PDB file of C-alpha atoms and ligand atoms in Angstrom:
ATOM      1  CA  MET I   1      52.869  84.552 158.139  1.00 82.00           C
ATOM      2  CA  GLU I   2      51.667  87.798 158.693  1.00 89.00           C
ATOM      3  CA  GLN I   3      54.244  90.684 157.839  1.00 89.00           C
ATOM      4  CA  TYR I   4      53.650  91.741 161.775  1.00 93.00           C
ATOM      5  CA  GLN I   5      54.389  88.539 162.575  1.00 95.00           C
ATOM      6  CA  LEU I   6      57.400  88.292 160.435  1.00 95.00           C
ATOM      7  CA  ASN I   7      58.659  91.488 161.678  1.00 96.00           C
ATOM      8  CA  ALA I   8      58.493  89.856 165.178  1.00 97.00           C
ATOM      9  CA  GLU I   9      60.622  86.899 163.951  1.00 97.00           C
ATOM     10  CA  VAL I  10      62.970  89.050 162.870  1.00 98.00           C
ATOM     11  CA  GLU I  11      63.297  91.355 165.794  1.00 97.00           C
ATOM     12  CA  THR I  12      63.477  88.667 168.212  1.00 98.00           C
ATOM     13  CA  LEU I  13      66.240  86.465 166.111  1.00 98.00           C
ATOM     14  CA  LYS I  14      68.289  89.721 165.329  1.00 98.00           C
ATOM     15  CA  LYS I  15      68.614  89.678 169.067  1.00 98.00           C
ATOM     16  CA  GLN I  16      69.452  86.338 169.889  1.00 98.00           C
ATOM     17  CA  ARG I  17      72.261  86.454 167.443  1.00 98.00           C
ATOM     18  CA  ASN I  18      73.543  89.853 168.531  1.00 98.00           C
ATOM     19  CA  ALA I  19      73.154  91.389 164.976  1.00 98.00           C
ATOM     20  CA  ILE I  20      72.212  94.624 163.503  1.00 98.00           C
ATOM     21  CA  ILE I  21      70.323  95.205 160.220  1.00 98.00           C
ATOM     22  CA  LEU I  22      71.953  97.541 157.513  1.00 98.00           C
ATOM     23  CA  ALA I  23      70.016  98.225 154.870  1.00 98.00           C
ATOM     24  CA  HIS I  24      70.420 100.174 151.375  1.00 98.00           C
ATOM     25  CA  ASN I  25      67.909 103.081 150.530  1.00 98.00           C
ATOM     26  CA  TYR I  26      66.814 101.365 147.387  1.00 98.00           C
ATOM     27  CA  GLN I  27      65.889  98.254 149.422  1.00 98.00           C
ATOM     28  CA  ILE I  28      61.983  97.338 149.260  1.00 98.00           C
ATOM     29  CA  GLU I  29      60.288  99.147 152.037  1.00 97.00           C
ATOM     30  CA  GLU I  30      59.440  96.198 154.409  1.00 97.00           C
ATOM     31  CA  ILE I  31      63.008  95.834 154.778  1.00 98.00           C
ATOM     32  CA  GLN I  32      63.815  99.608 155.274  1.00 98.00           C
ATOM     33  CA  ASN I  33      61.434  99.768 158.113  1.00 97.00           C
ATOM     34  CA  ILE I  34      63.071  96.486 159.726  1.00 98.00           C
ATOM     35  CA  ALA I  35      66.385  97.688 159.445  1.00 98.00           C
ATOM     36  CA  ASP I  36      68.840  99.336 162.048  1.00 98.00           C
ATOM     37  CA  PHE I  37      70.352 101.962 160.084  1.00 98.00           C
ATOM     38  CA  THR I  38      69.862 102.627 156.187  1.00 98.00           C
ATOM     39  CA  GLY I  39      71.589 104.917 153.888  1.00 97.00           C
ATOM     40  CA  ASP I  40      73.951 105.092 150.758  1.00 97.00           C
ATOM     41  CA  SER I  41      76.584 102.901 150.320  1.00 96.00           C
ATOM     42  CA  PHE I  42      79.212 105.803 152.047  1.00 94.00           C
ATOM     43  CA  ALA I  43      77.262 105.543 155.097  1.00 96.00           C
ATOM     44  CA  LEU I  44      76.655 101.860 154.823  1.00 97.00           C
ATOM     45  CA  ALA I  45      80.552 101.244 154.580  1.00 94.00           C
ATOM     46  CA  GLN I  46      81.147 103.595 157.500  1.00 94.00           C
ATOM     47  CA  LYS I  47      78.535 101.776 159.306  1.00 97.00           C
ATOM     48  CA  ALA I  48      79.765  98.457 159.077  1.00 95.00           C
ATOM     49  CA  ALA I  49      83.461  99.602 159.956  1.00 93.00           C
ATOM     50  CA  GLU I  50      81.977 101.040 163.756  1.00 95.00           C
ATOM     51  CA  VAL I  51      78.991  99.012 164.691  1.00 96.00           C
ATOM     52  CA  GLU I  52      80.187  96.682 167.724  1.00 96.00           C
ATOM     53  CA  GLU I  53      77.262  93.929 167.298  1.00 98.00           C
ATOM     54  CA  PRO I  54      79.337  90.686 166.048  1.00 98.00           C
ATOM     55  CA  VAL I  55      76.725  89.580 163.137  1.00 98.00           C
ATOM     56  CA  ILE I  56      75.663  92.134 159.884  1.00 98.00           C
ATOM     57  CA  ILE I  57      72.462  91.407 157.995  1.00 98.00           C
ATOM     58  CA  PHE I  58      73.378  93.270 155.065  1.00 98.00           C
ATOM     59  CA  CYS I  59      70.600  94.368 152.657  1.00 98.00           C
ATOM     60  CA  GLY I  60      71.839  95.073 149.604  1.00 98.00           C
ATOM     61  CA  VAL I  61      73.481  93.816 146.851  1.00 98.00           C
ATOM     62  CA  HIS I  62      77.070  91.682 146.998  1.00 98.00           C
ATOM     63  CA  PHE I  63      79.954  94.456 146.718  1.00 98.00           C
ATOM     64  CA  MET I  64      78.312  96.147 149.385  1.00 98.00           C
ATOM     65  CA  ALA I  65      78.425  93.366 151.755  1.00 98.00           C
ATOM     66  CA  GLU I  66      81.914  92.565 151.180  1.00 98.00           C
ATOM     67  CA  SER I  67      83.021  96.145 151.212  1.00 98.00           C
ATOM     68  CA  ALA I  68      81.423  95.734 154.909  1.00 97.00           C
ATOM     69  CA  LYS I  69      83.360  92.604 155.577  1.00 98.00           C
ATOM     70  CA  ILE I  70      86.139  94.134 153.956  1.00 98.00           C
ATOM     71  CA  LEU I  71      86.149  96.708 156.632  1.00 97.00           C
ATOM     72  CA  ALA I  72      85.311  94.380 158.928  1.00 97.00           C
ATOM     73  CA  PRO I  73      86.949  91.370 158.684  1.00 97.00           C
ATOM     74  CA  GLU I  74      86.365  89.742 162.410  1.00 97.00           C
ATOM     75  CA  LYS I  75      82.533  90.123 162.271  1.00 97.00           C
ATOM     76  CA  THR I  76      79.954  87.784 160.414  1.00 98.00           C
ATOM     77  CA  VAL I  77      78.867  89.194 157.500  1.00 98.00           C
ATOM     78  CA  ILE I  78      75.590  87.782 155.841  1.00 98.00           C
ATOM     79  CA  LEU I  79      73.773  88.907 152.351  1.00 98.00           C
ATOM     80  CA  PRO I  80      70.527  87.578 152.607  1.00 98.00           C
ATOM     81  CA  VAL I  81      70.606  86.190 148.940  1.00 98.00           C
ATOM     82  CA  LYS I  82      73.664  85.321 147.545  1.00 96.00           C
ATOM     83  CA  GLU I  83      72.794  86.089 143.937  1.00 98.00           C
ATOM     84  CA  ALA I  84      72.228  89.859 144.646  1.00 98.00           C
ATOM     85  CA  GLY I  85      74.540  91.311 142.551  1.00 98.00           C
ATOM     86  CA  CYS I  86      75.829  94.287 140.510  1.00 98.00           C
ATOM     87  CA  PRO I  87      75.909  94.292 136.743  1.00 98.00           C
ATOM     88  CA  LEU I  88      77.799  97.121 136.736  1.00 98.00           C
ATOM     89  CA  ALA I  89      80.454  95.841 139.202  1.00 98.00           C
ATOM     90  CA  ASP I  90      80.667  92.968 136.481  1.00 98.00           C
ATOM     91  CA  MET I  91      81.908  95.048 134.161  1.00 98.00           C
ATOM     92  CA  VAL I  92      85.524  95.142 135.199  1.00 98.00           C
ATOM     93  CA  ASP I  93      87.941  92.770 136.719  1.00 98.00           C
ATOM     94  CA  ALA I  94      91.412  92.935 138.258  1.00 98.00           C
ATOM     95  CA  GLU I  95      93.378  91.583 135.014  1.00 98.00           C
ATOM     96  CA  GLY I  96      91.291  94.610 133.050  1.00 98.00           C
ATOM     97  CA  VAL I  97      92.526  96.994 135.745  1.00 98.00           C
ATOM     98  CA  ARG I  98      96.045  95.627 135.851  1.00 98.00           C
ATOM     99  CA  LYS I  99      96.293  96.349 131.888  1.00 98.00           C
ATOM    100  CA  MET I 100      94.655  99.871 132.197  1.00 98.00           C
ATOM    101  CA  LYS I 101      97.500 100.718 134.765  1.00 98.00           C
ATOM    102  CA  LYS I 102     100.474  99.355 132.357  1.00 98.00           C
ATOM    103  CA  GLU I 103      99.021 101.854 129.658  1.00 98.00           C
ATOM    104  CA  TYR I 104      99.020 104.495 131.757  1.00 98.00           C
ATOM    105  CA  PRO I 105     101.657 104.422 134.722  1.00 98.00           C
ATOM    106  CA  ASN I 106     101.271 108.112 135.488  1.00 98.00           C
ATOM    107  CA  ALA I 107      97.391 107.716 136.514  1.00 98.00           C
ATOM    108  CA  ALA I 108      95.999 107.113 139.477  1.00 98.00           C
ATOM    109  CA  VAL I 109      92.899 104.756 139.755  1.00 98.00           C
ATOM    110  CA  VAL I 110      89.973 105.194 141.807  1.00 98.00           C
ATOM    111  CA  ALA I 111      87.498 102.718 141.599  1.00 98.00           C
ATOM    112  CA  TYR I 112      83.514 103.582 142.300  1.00 98.00           C
ATOM    113  CA  VAL I 113      82.998 100.959 145.440  1.00 98.00           C
ATOM    114  CA  ASN I 114      80.808  99.017 142.692  1.00 98.00           C
ATOM    115  CA  THR I 115      83.588  96.733 142.021  1.00 98.00           C
ATOM    116  CA  SER I 116      84.278  93.463 143.528  1.00 98.00           C
ATOM    117  CA  ALA I 117      87.039  92.891 146.504  1.00 98.00           C
ATOM    118  CA  SER I 118      89.763  91.760 143.709  1.00 98.00           C
ATOM    119  CA  VAL I 119      89.996  95.479 141.450  1.00 98.00           C
ATOM    120  CA  LYS I 120      89.814  97.277 144.723  1.00 98.00           C
ATOM    121  CA  ALA I 121      92.905  95.641 145.354  1.00 98.00           C
ATOM    122  CA  GLU I 122      94.613  96.769 142.111  1.00 98.00           C
ATOM    123  CA  VAL I 123      93.516 100.346 143.104  1.00 98.00           C
ATOM    124  CA  ASP I 124      94.557 103.445 144.573  1.00 98.00           C
ATOM    125  CA  ILE I 125      91.601 104.345 146.183  1.00 98.00           C
ATOM    126  CA  CYS I 126      87.554 103.981 146.135  1.00 98.00           C
ATOM    127  CA  CYS I 127      85.126 106.748 146.078  1.00 98.00           C
ATOM    128  CA  THR I 128      80.894 106.400 146.031  1.00 97.00           C
ATOM    129  CA  SER I 129      78.858 108.954 144.140  1.00 96.00           C
ATOM    130  CA  SER I 130      78.947 111.172 147.120  1.00 95.00           C
ATOM    131  CA  ASN I 131      82.606 112.050 147.338  1.00 97.00           C
ATOM    132  CA  ALA I 132      83.668 111.137 143.828  1.00 98.00           C
ATOM    133  CA  VAL I 133      84.824 114.404 142.844  1.00 98.00           C
ATOM    134  CA  GLN I 134      86.330 114.658 146.552  1.00 98.00           C
ATOM    135  CA  VAL I 135      88.602 111.532 146.448  1.00 98.00           C
ATOM    136  CA  VAL I 136      89.556 112.593 142.813  1.00 98.00           C
ATOM    137  CA  GLU I 137      90.796 115.910 143.712  1.00 98.00           C
ATOM    138  CA  SER I 138      92.707 114.740 147.041  1.00 98.00           C
ATOM    139  CA  LEU I 139      94.907 112.755 144.227  1.00 98.00           C
ATOM    140  CA  PRO I 140      98.565 114.509 143.753  1.00 98.00           C
ATOM    141  CA  ASN I 141      98.404 112.923 139.810  1.00 98.00           C
ATOM    142  CA  GLN I 142      96.981 114.709 137.223  1.00 98.00           C
ATOM    143  CA  GLN I 143      95.850 111.894 135.498  1.00 98.00           C
ATOM    144  CA  ILE I 144      93.004 109.657 136.810  1.00 98.00           C
ATOM    145  CA  ILE I 145      91.888 106.189 135.685  1.00 98.00           C
ATOM    146  CA  PHE I 146      88.135 105.948 137.088  1.00 98.00           C
ATOM    147  CA  LEU I 147      86.171 102.960 136.705  1.00 98.00           C
ATOM    148  CA  PRO I 148      83.501 101.294 136.340  1.00 98.00           C
ATOM    149  CA  ASP I 149      80.810 103.948 135.476  1.00 98.00           C
ATOM    150  CA  LYS I 150      81.438 105.924 132.389  1.00 98.00           C
ATOM    151  CA  ASN I 151      78.576 108.053 133.504  1.00 98.00           C
ATOM    152  CA  LEU I 152      79.692 108.977 136.894  1.00 98.00           C
ATOM    153  CA  GLY I 153      83.487 109.472 135.147  1.00 98.00           C
ATOM    154  CA  GLN I 154      81.954 111.963 132.996  1.00 98.00           C
ATOM    155  CA  TYR I 155      80.338 113.711 135.862  1.00 98.00           C
ATOM    156  CA  ILE I 156      83.853 113.928 137.394  1.00 98.00           C
ATOM    157  CA  ALA I 157      85.316 115.055 134.900  1.00 98.00           C
ATOM    158  CA  SER I 158      82.606 118.077 134.086  1.00 98.00           C
ATOM    159  CA  GLN I 159      83.787 119.090 137.795  1.00 98.00           C
ATOM    160  CA  THR I 160      87.313 118.620 137.822  1.00 98.00           C
ATOM    161  CA  ASP I 161      90.355 120.036 135.845  1.00 98.00           C
ATOM    162  CA  LYS I 162      91.913 116.481 136.030  1.00 98.00           C
ATOM    163  CA  GLU I 163      92.417 114.300 132.940  1.00 98.00           C
ATOM    164  CA  ILE I 164      89.749 111.406 133.675  1.00 98.00           C
ATOM    165  CA  ILE I 165      90.312 108.064 131.679  1.00 98.00           C
ATOM    166  CA  ILE I 166      87.099 106.243 131.801  1.00 98.00           C
ATOM    167  CA  TRP I 167      85.997 102.644 131.784  1.00 98.00           C
ATOM    168  CA  GLU I 168      83.297 101.821 129.785  1.00 97.00           C
ATOM    169  CA  GLY I 169      80.700 100.419 132.587  1.00 98.00           C
ATOM    170  CA  TYR I 170      77.386 101.445 133.182  1.00 98.00           C
ATOM    171  CA  CYS I 171      74.238 100.778 135.351  1.00 98.00           C
ATOM    172  CA  ILE I 172      71.669  99.167 133.644  1.00 98.00           C
ATOM    173  CA  THR I 173      69.166 100.517 135.781  1.00 98.00           C
ATOM    174  CA  HIS I 174      70.547 103.969 135.426  1.00 98.00           C
ATOM    175  CA  HIS I 175      71.568 104.138 131.994  1.00 98.00           C
ATOM    176  CA  ARG I 176      68.109 103.511 130.817  1.00 97.00           C
ATOM    177  CA  VAL I 177      66.317 107.010 131.658  1.00 98.00           C
ATOM    178  CA  SER I 178      66.129 108.910 128.056  1.00 98.00           C
ATOM    179  CA  VAL I 179      65.912 112.675 127.691  1.00 98.00           C
ATOM    180  CA  GLU I 180      62.177 111.830 126.088  1.00 98.00           C
ATOM    181  CA  GLU I 181      61.126 110.691 129.374  1.00 98.00           C
ATOM    182  CA  LEU I 182      62.401 113.499 131.287  1.00 98.00           C
ATOM    183  CA  ASP I 183      60.916 116.264 128.801  1.00 97.00           C
ATOM    184  CA  LYS I 184      57.576 114.070 129.326  1.00 97.00           C
ATOM    185  CA  VAL I 185      57.206 114.443 132.812  1.00 97.00           C
ATOM    186  CA  ARG I 186      58.503 118.138 132.897  1.00 96.00           C
ATOM    187  CA  ALA I 187      56.102 118.664 130.803  1.00 96.00           C
ATOM    188  CA  ALA I 188      53.343 116.798 132.821  1.00 96.00           C
ATOM    189  CA  ASN I 189      54.336 118.736 136.446  1.00 96.00           C
ATOM    190  CA  PRO I 190      55.601 122.337 135.460  1.00 95.00           C
ATOM    191  CA  GLY I 191      57.412 123.771 138.369  1.00 94.00           C
ATOM    192  CA  ALA I 192      58.987 120.409 139.818  1.00 98.00           C
ATOM    193  CA  LEU I 193      62.453 120.249 140.469  1.00 98.00           C
ATOM    194  CA  VAL I 194      64.444 116.869 139.301  1.00 98.00           C
ATOM    195  CA  ALA I 195      66.768 115.120 141.129  1.00 98.00           C
ATOM    196  CA  VAL I 196      69.402 112.766 139.228  1.00 98.00           C
ATOM    197  CA  HIS I 197      71.694 110.241 140.302  1.00 98.00           C
ATOM    198  CA  PRO I 198      75.135 110.730 138.340  1.00 98.00           C
ATOM    199  CA  GLU I 199      74.988 106.778 136.966  1.00 98.00           C
ATOM    200  CA  CYS I 200      72.356 108.391 134.770  1.00 98.00           C
ATOM    201  CA  GLN I 201      73.458 109.376 131.162  1.00 98.00           C
ATOM    202  CA  PRO I 202      75.367 112.676 130.593  1.00 98.00           C
ATOM    203  CA  GLU I 203      72.010 114.306 128.821  1.00 98.00           C
ATOM    204  CA  ILE I 204      70.204 113.437 131.606  1.00 98.00           C
ATOM    205  CA  VAL I 205      72.458 114.907 133.928  1.00 98.00           C
ATOM    206  CA  ALA I 206      73.058 118.381 132.068  1.00 98.00           C
ATOM    207  CA  LYS I 207      68.866 118.551 132.342  1.00 98.00           C
ATOM    208  CA  ALA I 208      68.817 117.886 135.796  1.00 98.00           C
ATOM    209  CA  ASP I 209      68.120 120.596 138.846  1.00 98.00           C
ATOM    210  CA  TYR I 210      70.580 118.205 141.150  1.00 98.00           C
ATOM    211  CA  VAL I 211      72.695 115.814 140.819  1.00 98.00           C
ATOM    212  CA  GLY I 212      74.117 113.314 143.628  1.00 98.00           C
ATOM    213  CA  GLY I 213      74.032 110.196 144.864  1.00 98.00           C
ATOM    214  CA  THR I 214      71.227 108.992 147.246  1.00 98.00           C
ATOM    215  CA  SER I 215      72.006 110.821 150.290  1.00 98.00           C
ATOM    216  CA  GLY I 216      72.433 113.948 148.602  1.00 98.00           C
ATOM    217  CA  ILE I 217      69.203 113.553 146.445  1.00 98.00           C
ATOM    218  CA  ALA I 218      67.585 113.247 150.303  1.00 98.00           C
ATOM    219  CA  ARG I 219      69.582 116.566 151.223  1.00 98.00           C
ATOM    220  CA  PHE I 220      68.040 118.079 148.177  1.00 98.00           C
ATOM    221  CA  ALA I 221      64.665 117.107 148.969  1.00 98.00           C
ATOM    222  CA  ARG I 222      65.054 118.761 152.413  1.00 98.00           C
ATOM    223  CA  GLU I 223      66.038 121.379 152.039  1.00 98.00           C
ATOM    224  CA  THR I 224      64.218 122.484 148.597  1.00 98.00           C
ATOM    225  CA  LYS I 225      61.480 125.218 148.632  1.00 97.00           C
ATOM    226  CA  ALA I 226      59.886 123.051 145.598  1.00 98.00           C
ATOM    227  CA  LYS I 227      56.946 121.040 146.684  1.00 97.00           C
ATOM    228  CA  THR I 228      57.325 118.423 143.812  1.00 98.00           C
ATOM    229  CA  ILE I 229      60.498 116.458 142.868  1.00 98.00           C
ATOM    230  CA  ILE I 230      61.036 113.772 140.068  1.00 98.00           C
ATOM    231  CA  ILE I 231      63.301 111.616 141.390  1.00 98.00           C
ATOM    232  CA  GLY I 232      65.914 109.915 138.842  1.00 98.00           C
ATOM    233  CA  THR I 233      67.502 107.081 140.726  1.00 98.00           C
ATOM    234  CA  GLU I 234      65.960 103.693 141.861  1.00 98.00           C
ATOM    235  CA  MET I 235      62.667 103.499 142.883  1.00 98.00           C
ATOM    236  CA  GLY I 236      63.463 102.148 146.586  1.00 98.00           C
ATOM    237  CA  MET I 237      64.515 105.462 147.113  1.00 98.00           C
ATOM    238  CA  LEU I 238      60.792 107.370 146.914  1.00 98.00           C
ATOM    239  CA  HIS I 239      59.879 105.164 150.307  1.00 98.00           C
ATOM    240  CA  PRO I 240      62.819 107.451 152.423  1.00 98.00           C
ATOM    241  CA  LEU I 241      61.615 110.547 150.840  1.00 98.00           C
ATOM    242  CA  ARG I 242      58.172 110.572 150.703  1.00 98.00           C
ATOM    243  CA  LYS I 243      58.785 109.217 154.947  1.00 98.00           C
ATOM    244  CA  GLU I 244      60.706 111.855 155.579  1.00 98.00           C
ATOM    245  CA  ASN I 245      58.883 114.714 153.482  1.00 98.00           C
ATOM    246  CA  PRO I 246      55.348 114.383 154.232  1.00 98.00           C
ATOM    247  CA  ASP I 247      54.067 117.545 152.597  1.00 98.00           C
ATOM    248  CA  LYS I 248      55.895 117.000 149.358  1.00 98.00           C
ATOM    249  CA  ALA I 249      55.203 114.914 146.492  1.00 98.00           C
ATOM    250  CA  PHE I 250      57.789 113.091 144.737  1.00 98.00           C
ATOM    251  CA  TYR I 251      57.189 110.856 141.423  1.00 97.00           C
ATOM    252  CA  LEU I 252      59.655 108.615 139.357  1.00 98.00           C
ATOM    253  CA  LEU I 253      61.571 110.451 136.435  1.00 98.00           C
ATOM    254  CA  SER I 254      61.072 106.451 134.658  1.00 98.00           C
ATOM    255  CA  PRO I 255      59.210 103.931 135.798  1.00 97.00           C
ATOM    256  CA  HIS I 256      62.221 101.743 134.143  1.00 96.00           C
ATOM    257  CA  LEU I 257      64.442 103.014 137.498  1.00 98.00           C
ATOM    258  CA  ILE I 258      63.989  99.457 139.329  1.00 98.00           C
ATOM    259  CA  CYS I 259      67.423  97.514 140.273  1.00 98.00           C
ATOM    260  CA  PRO I 260      66.228  93.875 140.077  1.00 98.00           C
ATOM    261  CA  ASP I 261      69.299  92.642 142.617  1.00 98.00           C
ATOM    262  CA  MET I 262      68.076  95.311 145.111  1.00 98.00           C
ATOM    263  CA  LYS I 263      64.485  93.488 144.796  1.00 98.00           C
ATOM    264  CA  LYS I 264      65.727  89.962 145.632  1.00 98.00           C
ATOM    265  CA  ILE I 265      65.823  90.485 149.613  1.00 98.00           C
ATOM    266  CA  ASN I 266      62.730  90.345 151.314  1.00 98.00           C
ATOM    267  CA  LEU I 267      61.785  89.931 154.929  1.00 97.00           C
ATOM    268  CA  ILE I 268      61.310  85.749 154.385  1.00 97.00           C
ATOM    269  CA  ARG I 269      64.970  85.545 153.210  1.00 98.00           C
ATOM    270  CA  VAL I 270      66.173  87.872 155.715  1.00 98.00           C
ATOM    271  CA  LEU I 271      64.064  85.726 158.579  1.00 98.00           C
ATOM    272  CA  GLU I 272      65.723  82.551 157.399  1.00 98.00           C
ATOM    273  CA  SER I 273      69.548  84.133 156.840  1.00 98.00           C
ATOM    274  CA  LEU I 274      68.957  84.753 160.496  1.00 98.00           C
ATOM    275  CA  LYS I 275      68.088  81.376 161.362  1.00 98.00           C
ATOM    276  CA  ASN I 276      70.650  79.772 159.314  1.00 98.00           C
ATOM    277  CA  MET I 277      73.288  82.439 159.760  1.00 98.00           C
ATOM    278  CA  GLU I 278      73.860  82.019 156.281  1.00 98.00           C
ATOM    279  CA  PRO I 279      74.972  83.096 153.488  1.00 98.00           C
ATOM    280  CA  ARG I 280      78.263  84.464 154.387  1.00 98.00           C
ATOM    281  CA  ILE I 281      80.240  86.693 152.649  1.00 98.00           C
ATOM    282  CA  GLU I 282      84.499  85.788 152.615  1.00 98.00           C
ATOM    283  CA  VAL I 283      87.021  87.664 150.986  1.00 98.00           C
ATOM    284  CA  PRO I 284      90.505  85.999 150.429  1.00 98.00           C
ATOM    285  CA  GLU I 285      93.302  87.332 153.054  1.00 96.00           C
ATOM    286  CA  GLY I 286      95.036  88.865 150.855  1.00 97.00           C
ATOM    287  CA  ILE I 287      93.017  90.505 148.596  1.00 98.00           C
ATOM    288  CA  ALA I 288      90.897  91.543 151.504  1.00 98.00           C
ATOM    289  CA  ARG I 289      94.294  93.133 152.903  1.00 98.00           C
ATOM    290  CA  ARG I 290      94.972  95.319 149.603  1.00 98.00           C
ATOM    291  CA  ALA I 291      91.139  95.971 149.103  1.00 98.00           C
ATOM    292  CA  LYS I 292      90.801  97.347 152.619  1.00 98.00           C
ATOM    293  CA  LYS I 293      93.326  99.876 152.256  1.00 98.00           C
ATOM    294  CA  SER I 294      91.758 101.704 149.038  1.00 98.00           C
ATOM    295  CA  LEU I 295      88.632 101.505 151.473  1.00 97.00           C
ATOM    296  CA  GLU I 296      90.096 103.039 154.048  1.00 97.00           C
ATOM    297  CA  ARG I 297      91.557 105.627 152.200  1.00 97.00           C
ATOM    298  CA  MET I 298      88.454 106.727 151.142  1.00 97.00           C
ATOM    299  CA  LEU I 299      86.640 106.755 154.493  1.00 95.00           C
ATOM    300  CA  GLU I 300      89.846 109.236 155.729  1.00 95.00           C
ATOM    301  CA  ILE I 301      88.582 111.712 153.185  1.00 91.00           C
ATOM    302  CA  LYS I 302      85.281 112.503 154.594  1.00 60.00           C
TER     303      LYS I 302
HETATM  304  P1  13P H 401      74.719 105.641 146.564  1.00 78.28           P
HETATM  305  O1  13P H 401      76.127 105.362 146.831  1.00 78.28           O
HETATM  306  O2  13P H 401      74.229 106.987 145.852  1.00 78.28           O
HETATM  307  O3  13P H 401      73.462 105.116 147.368  1.00 78.28           O
HETATM  308  O4  13P H 401      73.859 104.672 145.050  1.00 78.28           O
HETATM  309  C1  13P H 401      74.575 103.365 145.593  1.00 78.28           C
HETATM  310  C2  13P H 401      74.395 102.802 144.318  1.00 78.28           C
HETATM  311  O5  13P H 401      74.726 101.517 144.060  1.00 78.28           O
HETATM  312  C3  13P H 401      73.672 103.536 142.678  1.00 78.28           C
HETATM  313  O6  13P H 401      73.580 102.441 142.125  1.00 78.28           O
END
């Protein structure tokens, strides 16, 4: 089937099912183009909590769709490819969090949204890359356990006076970017500015002109006077940046900035999921109730 036919079929079925399509900034172009709403993980969680449609087709990875289901339990939430996971989220489990809490009884626990529902159920509050420092600052505790991304944890530590106890996880995609790559791309593009995600290693963050989540990078790109910007986050982000800023040039900091999980969803899988209304995301009631508190606390902050 041609792409325009696929788009038309998705559109028709979406209306029949009374569904809304949400897509993360890292999704492939074809998916971002058919989505009703695209954004960073914070905006997608916020959107899921407020949309009217009874069906959400979530084009992203598992923890994002799971957060949508937790925030909107009465809705049917579908992740078109159920194997689209997040290796970073898999680096921590509920048992590990419980152990850490025992070790640091005075610490508050902040979980990046890139975690499972059972981890969210164990923590005080969630955060995304767009509000991590704010979330940490909002807590009365001086000691904060931050999990699971050690690079984001170090970035937070550099922005606050609080003591941050950091879990040793990392995003396999962002963690791969090297200083050599950054130096090389800078040398090849004199005058260009470098914007990176805080999941990159501290040496990369230290050399960047801007550090922020995908919505922050979009804002930076919009507002900067620079005409060439080097992007240090997943390649899917180039699509919204180029669409919104046709007068500016965007290059990827490293050819390795591809998240294989974000690339699992395509138009055919979206169409199938609309036809079959599968695979659905379900979260056990007890876990969902506790995880919801952590997510809602985060949403109240911004
Ligand atoms: P953002 O919250 O910046 O969109 O990032 C999501 C993510 O999973 C980064 O790897």
